[in-house]
Amino acid sequence: MPEGDTVWQAARRLHTALAGKVLTRSDLRVPKYATADLTGRTVLEVTPRGKHLLTRVEGGLTLHSHLRMDGSWKVYENGRRWSGGPSHQIRAILGTADRTAVGYRLPVLELLRTTDEPRAVGHLGPDLLGPDWDPEQALANLLADPARPLGEALLDQRNLAGIGNVYKSELSFLLGATPWLPLGELPADRAAKLPALAKKLLEANRDRPVRSTTGLRGQDLFVYGRAPRPCLRCRTPIRVADQGDGSRERPTYWCPTCQPGPAPAPGAVRAHRRSPPYSRKSPRYD
């Protein structure tokens, strides 16, 4: 699923393919922008901001996109067959003399003035992979609501930008706390390490084709997606339950032995199955 490291990789691919080149094709398949035409403009850069992608073009315009759960950008050499999905799922096409970027299933796509970017991403906290990273501010944001569960606070992009459901579960495991533990009850020494640990995980994975938090070949993640298999440390079966603030429930994985602390309500615990599809009800996790 797209998290900060995945979006960083997507931005790098798009930047390599498009930056410094003149657009020879522009097709935004969103009703509001159906008549917008970017052909003839030079792409200045493609940069990530948390889980958002900002494609800045000549003339002070930015194409803002968000992948959410199923979206993707694919880059093809001109003349090569597109293979990212059926044509009705295409939301954007940006072509140059030698490459074409195709955006599939993009739930967020908007064209705005570059000066108006804060309207789209101004709510985000410090970006774990961005030049604005500020660990002290990120920690202060997290601790501002000490009663909030660890997992929910990590997902809130207003606190720090780039963490999704995978890293939420993995960070909670590495911190030795359940995702339901109120942040104010997390020991101060572990809380102080949280921003640096989160940055370390995302930086380690931004250049990897397969995300890994364990360093173990064939066992890439400690808990996420592993229920009901045994914990890599203690062999206790990993569990999965829904966690959310009422606007959206997210499957959350943890080891009940290695992660002491509050457990979810019995009704939230569920048998292992595929994660539910992403649905947007609130912007706070964007």
Short mmCIF file of C-alpha atoms in Angstrom, two decimals:
data_model
loop_
_atom_site.label_atom_id
_atom_site.label_comp_id
_atom_site.label_asym_id
_atom_site.label_seq_id
_atom_site.Cartn_x
_atom_site.Cartn_y
_atom_site.Cartn_z
CA MET A 1 0.00 0.00 0.00
CA PRO A 2 1.31 3.51 -0.76
CA GLU A 3 3.05 5.06 2.24
CA GLY A 4 5.72 7.72 2.38
CA ASP A 5 8.47 5.52 0.96
CA THR A 6 6.29 4.27 -1.90
CA VAL A 7 5.21 7.80 -2.82
CA TRP A 8 8.84 8.94 -2.69
CA GLN A 9 9.72 6.23 -5.23
CA ALA A 10 6.82 7.25 -7.46
CA ALA A 11 7.93 10.88 -7.36
CA ARG A 12 11.49 9.91 -8.30
CA ARG A 13 10.27 7.86 -11.29
CA LEU A 14 8.06 10.68 -12.50
CA HIS A 15 10.74 13.31 -11.96
CA THR A 16 13.30 11.27 -13.91
CA ALA A 17 10.88 10.79 -16.78
CA LEU A 18 9.35 14.25 -17.00
CA ALA A 19 11.44 16.97 -15.35
CA GLY A 20 13.00 19.45 -17.75
CA LYS A 21 10.93 18.19 -20.67
CA VAL A 22 8.12 19.80 -22.63
CA LEU A 23 4.73 18.14 -22.46
CA THR A 24 3.54 16.99 -25.86
CA ARG A 25 0.42 15.34 -24.48
CA SER A 26 -1.88 16.29 -21.62
CA ASP A 27 -5.12 14.54 -20.75
CA LEU A 28 -6.76 14.98 -17.33
CA ARG A 29 -9.77 12.67 -17.20
CA VAL A 30 -11.55 14.38 -14.35
CA PRO A 31 -14.69 16.37 -15.27
CA LYS A 32 -13.52 19.56 -13.58
CA TYR A 33 -10.26 19.59 -15.57
CA ALA A 34 -11.36 17.89 -18.78
CA THR A 35 -10.62 21.01 -20.83
CA ALA A 36 -7.32 21.83 -19.11
CA ASP A 37 -4.36 21.59 -21.47
CA LEU A 38 -0.75 21.51 -20.27
CA THR A 39 0.84 20.76 -23.63
CA GLY A 40 3.72 23.06 -24.50
CA ARG A 41 4.64 23.59 -20.84
CA THR A 42 7.87 22.30 -19.31
CA VAL A 43 7.67 20.07 -16.26
CA LEU A 44 9.81 21.69 -13.59
CA GLU A 45 9.84 18.93 -10.99
CA VAL A 46 7.87 16.17 -9.33
CA THR A 47 8.15 16.16 -5.56
CA PRO A 48 6.51 14.15 -2.78
CA ARG A 49 4.93 15.68 0.30
CA GLY A 50 4.00 12.94 2.74
CA LYS A 51 1.66 10.71 0.73
CA HIS A 52 0.96 13.44 -1.84
CA LEU A 53 2.56 14.01 -5.24
CA LEU A 54 3.12 17.49 -6.62
CA THR A 55 3.96 17.82 -10.32
CA ARG A 56 5.00 21.41 -10.92
CA VAL A 57 4.88 22.76 -14.45
CA GLU A 58 5.87 25.95 -16.20
CA GLY A 59 3.48 28.82 -15.72
CA GLY A 60 2.96 28.45 -11.99
CA LEU A 61 0.74 25.35 -12.08
CA THR A 62 0.85 22.18 -10.00
CA LEU A 63 -0.87 18.87 -10.68
CA HIS A 64 -1.66 17.44 -7.25
CA SER A 65 -2.39 13.72 -6.92
CA HIS A 66 -2.83 11.22 -4.11
CA LEU A 67 -2.62 7.46 -4.61
CA ARG A 68 -4.65 6.43 -1.57
CA MET A 69 -5.08 2.65 -1.62
CA ASP A 70 -5.27 1.68 -5.30
CA GLY A 71 -3.84 4.55 -7.30
CA SER A 72 -0.57 4.40 -9.23
CA TRP A 73 1.53 6.29 -11.74
CA LYS A 74 3.19 4.24 -14.49
CA VAL A 75 5.90 5.48 -16.85
CA TYR A 76 6.23 4.01 -20.35
CA GLU A 77 8.57 4.55 -23.25
CA ASN A 78 6.60 5.94 -26.16
CA GLY A 79 5.35 3.12 -28.35
CA ARG A 80 5.23 0.62 -25.49
CA ARG A 81 1.90 -0.92 -24.55
CA TRP A 82 0.35 0.45 -21.35
CA SER A 83 -0.32 -2.23 -18.78
CA GLY A 84 -1.48 -0.49 -15.60
CA GLY A 85 -5.14 -1.38 -16.00
CA PRO A 86 -8.12 -0.90 -18.33
CA SER A 87 -8.43 2.43 -20.08
CA HIS A 88 -11.49 3.48 -18.07
CA GLN A 89 -9.27 3.56 -14.95
CA ILE A 90 -6.91 6.14 -16.44
CA ARG A 91 -7.26 9.54 -14.79
CA ALA A 92 -4.24 11.40 -16.18
CA ILE A 93 -1.80 11.24 -19.08
CA LEU A 94 1.33 13.37 -19.28
CA GLY A 95 3.48 12.74 -22.34
CA THR A 96 6.83 14.02 -23.58
CA ALA A 97 8.83 13.27 -26.72
CA ASP A 98 10.11 9.99 -25.28
CA ARG A 99 8.12 9.06 -22.17
CA THR A 100 4.49 8.96 -21.08
CA ALA A 101 3.29 8.98 -17.48
CA VAL A 102 -0.13 7.43 -16.93
CA GLY A 103 -2.07 7.83 -13.70
CA TYR A 104 -4.42 4.95 -12.88
CA ARG A 105 -7.26 4.95 -10.34
CA LEU A 106 -6.19 8.27 -8.84
CA PRO A 107 -8.84 9.20 -6.25
CA VAL A 108 -7.41 12.71 -5.91
CA LEU A 109 -6.36 14.72 -8.95
CA GLU A 110 -6.49 18.49 -9.09
CA LEU A 111 -4.82 21.26 -11.00
CA LEU A 112 -3.99 24.30 -8.90
CA ARG A 113 -1.69 27.24 -8.85
CA THR A 114 1.66 26.42 -7.32
CA THR A 115 1.16 29.27 -4.87
CA ASP A 116 -2.01 27.49 -3.69
CA GLU A 117 -0.26 24.21 -2.80
CA PRO A 118 -0.75 24.87 0.93
CA ARG A 119 -4.46 24.41 0.34
CA ALA A 120 -3.75 20.78 -0.58
CA VAL A 121 -0.84 19.90 1.70
CA GLY A 122 -0.59 22.72 4.22
CA HIS A 123 -2.25 20.62 6.93
CA LEU A 124 0.58 18.07 6.92
CA GLY A 125 3.08 17.75 9.74
CA PRO A 126 6.84 17.37 9.20
CA ASP A 127 7.58 15.07 6.26
CA LEU A 128 9.66 12.04 7.27
CA LEU A 129 11.38 12.04 3.87
CA GLY A 130 11.22 15.74 3.14
CA PRO A 131 13.50 18.74 3.60
CA ASP A 132 11.16 20.11 6.26
CA TRP A 133 11.68 17.15 8.62
CA ASP A 134 11.70 18.35 12.21
CA PRO A 135 11.80 15.53 14.80
CA GLU A 136 11.18 17.86 17.74
CA GLN A 137 8.05 19.30 16.12
CA ALA A 138 6.84 15.82 15.15
CA LEU A 139 7.21 14.60 18.72
CA ALA A 140 5.49 17.69 20.10
CA ASN A 141 2.60 17.12 17.68
CA LEU A 142 2.25 13.50 18.76
CA LEU A 143 2.35 14.28 22.47
CA ALA A 144 -0.10 17.18 22.22
CA ASP A 145 -2.96 14.72 22.81
CA PRO A 146 -1.64 12.26 25.42
CA ALA A 147 -4.93 10.37 25.62
CA ARG A 148 -4.88 9.45 21.95
CA PRO A 149 -3.95 5.85 21.06
CA LEU A 150 -0.49 5.42 19.60
CA GLY A 151 -1.73 3.88 16.35
CA GLU A 152 -4.23 6.63 15.62
CA ALA A 153 -1.69 9.35 16.37
CA LEU A 154 0.87 7.80 14.03
CA LEU A 155 -1.62 7.72 11.17
CA ASP A 156 -2.61 11.35 11.61
CA GLN A 157 -0.67 13.13 8.89
CA ARG A 158 -1.01 16.41 10.78
CA ASN A 159 1.43 15.02 13.34
CA LEU A 160 4.05 13.69 10.92
CA ALA A 161 3.62 12.88 7.25
CA GLY A 162 4.35 9.57 5.57
CA ILE A 163 3.21 6.82 7.94
CA GLY A 164 0.48 4.44 6.82
CA ASN A 165 -1.02 1.28 8.21
CA VAL A 166 2.07 -0.88 7.67
CA TYR A 167 4.48 1.43 9.46
CA LYS A 168 1.93 2.13 12.18
CA SER A 169 1.87 -1.56 13.10
CA GLU A 170 5.62 -2.07 12.68
CA LEU A 171 6.56 1.00 14.72
CA SER A 172 4.22 -0.01 17.53
CA PHE A 173 5.92 -3.41 17.61
CA LEU A 174 9.42 -1.91 17.67
CA LEU A 175 8.37 0.43 20.47
CA GLY A 176 7.06 -2.53 22.49
CA ALA A 177 3.56 -1.08 22.90
CA THR A 178 0.14 -1.93 21.58
CA PRO A 179 -1.31 0.53 19.07
CA TRP A 180 -4.10 1.16 21.59
CA LEU A 181 -1.75 2.51 24.27
CA PRO A 182 -2.44 6.19 25.03
CA LEU A 183 0.59 8.18 23.96
CA GLY A 184 0.88 9.73 27.38
CA GLU A 185 1.52 6.27 28.83
CA LEU A 186 4.37 5.45 26.46
CA PRO A 187 7.61 5.60 28.48
CA ALA A 188 9.39 8.89 27.83
CA ASP A 189 12.58 7.25 26.56
CA ARG A 190 10.66 5.28 23.95
CA ALA A 191 8.55 8.27 22.93
CA ALA A 192 11.72 10.30 22.42
CA LYS A 193 13.03 7.64 20.02
CA LEU A 194 9.84 7.46 17.96
CA PRO A 195 10.52 10.19 15.34
CA ALA A 196 14.06 8.98 14.64
CA LEU A 197 12.91 5.36 14.40
CA ALA A 198 10.12 6.26 11.98
CA LYS A 199 12.53 8.21 9.79
CA LYS A 200 15.05 5.37 9.86
CA LEU A 201 12.46 2.86 8.63
CA LEU A 202 11.20 5.02 5.78
CA GLU A 203 14.68 6.07 4.67
CA ALA A 204 15.85 2.45 4.68
CA ASN A 205 12.98 1.47 2.39
CA ARG A 206 12.71 4.36 -0.03
CA ASP A 207 15.22 2.69 -2.39
CA ARG A 208 14.05 -0.89 -1.88
CA PRO A 209 11.67 -2.71 -4.23
CA VAL A 210 10.35 -4.76 -1.28
CA ARG A 211 9.65 -3.05 2.04
CA SER A 212 11.45 -4.58 5.03
CA THR A 213 11.53 -3.64 8.70
CA THR A 214 13.20 -6.78 10.06
CA GLY A 215 16.40 -7.12 8.05
CA LEU A 216 15.55 -10.81 7.66
CA ARG A 217 15.40 -12.39 4.22
CA GLY A 218 11.99 -13.91 3.57
CA GLN A 219 10.51 -12.37 6.72
CA ASP A 220 10.12 -8.74 5.71
CA LEU A 221 7.75 -7.49 8.42
CA PHE A 222 7.45 -8.18 12.13
CA VAL A 223 3.66 -8.12 12.48
CA TYR A 224 1.81 -6.50 9.58
CA GLY A 225 -0.11 -9.07 7.55
CA ARG A 226 1.25 -11.95 9.65
CA ALA A 227 -1.83 -12.99 11.67
CA PRO A 228 -2.15 -15.72 12.85
CA ARG A 229 1.48 -16.74 12.23
CA PRO A 230 3.90 -16.80 15.18
CA CYS A 231 5.79 -13.70 16.28
CA LEU A 232 9.35 -13.66 14.98
CA ARG A 233 10.60 -12.92 18.50
CA CYS A 234 8.45 -14.89 20.94
CA ARG A 235 6.39 -17.27 18.73
CA THR A 236 3.07 -15.99 20.11
CA PRO A 237 0.44 -15.88 17.33
CA ILE A 238 0.13 -12.43 15.83
CA ARG A 239 -3.34 -10.94 16.17
CA VAL A 240 -5.31 -8.49 14.04
CA ALA A 241 -8.09 -6.10 14.99
CA ASP A 242 -9.78 -3.01 13.62
CA GLN A 243 -8.62 0.36 14.92
CA GLY A 244 -9.98 3.76 14.08
CA ASP A 245 -11.48 6.96 15.36
CA GLY A 246 -14.98 6.14 14.18
CA SER A 247 -14.53 7.63 10.70
CA ARG A 248 -12.49 4.72 9.34
CA GLU A 249 -11.38 1.35 10.64
CA ARG A 250 -7.91 0.05 9.79
CA PRO A 251 -6.66 -3.54 10.24
CA THR A 252 -3.99 -3.38 12.93
CA TYR A 253 -1.52 -6.16 13.74
CA TRP A 254 0.30 -6.74 17.03
CA CYS A 255 1.93 -9.34 19.24
CA PRO A 256 0.10 -9.61 22.58
CA THR A 257 3.30 -10.78 24.31
CA CYS A 258 5.91 -8.40 22.90
CA GLN A 259 3.53 -5.42 22.98
CA PRO A 260 2.03 -5.09 26.47
CA GLY A 261 -0.70 -2.56 27.05
CA PRO A 262 -4.38 -2.03 26.29
CA ALA A 263 -6.04 -4.48 23.95
CA PRO A 264 -8.86 -3.66 21.54
CA ALA A 265 -12.45 -4.36 22.45
CA PRO A 266 -13.37 -8.03 21.85
CA GLY A 267 -15.67 -7.07 19.00
CA ALA A 268 -12.82 -5.40 17.13
CA VAL A 269 -10.62 -8.50 17.04
CA ARG A 270 -11.14 -10.45 13.88
CA ALA A 271 -10.04 -13.57 12.16
CA HIS A 272 -7.22 -13.11 9.66
CA ARG A 273 -8.47 -12.04 6.26
CA ARG A 274 -7.55 -9.59 3.58
CA SER A 275 -7.59 -5.95 4.60
CA PRO A 276 -10.76 -4.08 3.64
CA PRO A 277 -10.67 -1.65 0.72
CA TYR A 278 -9.71 1.92 1.45
CA SER A 279 -12.57 4.36 1.88
CA ARG A 280 -12.22 8.06 2.50
CA LYS A 281 -14.29 9.61 5.26
CA SER A 282 -11.82 12.10 6.79
CA PRO A 283 -8.76 13.97 5.46
CA ARG A 284 -6.67 13.51 8.60
CA TYR A 285 -5.01 10.30 7.36
CA ASP A 286 -4.06 11.88 4.01
#
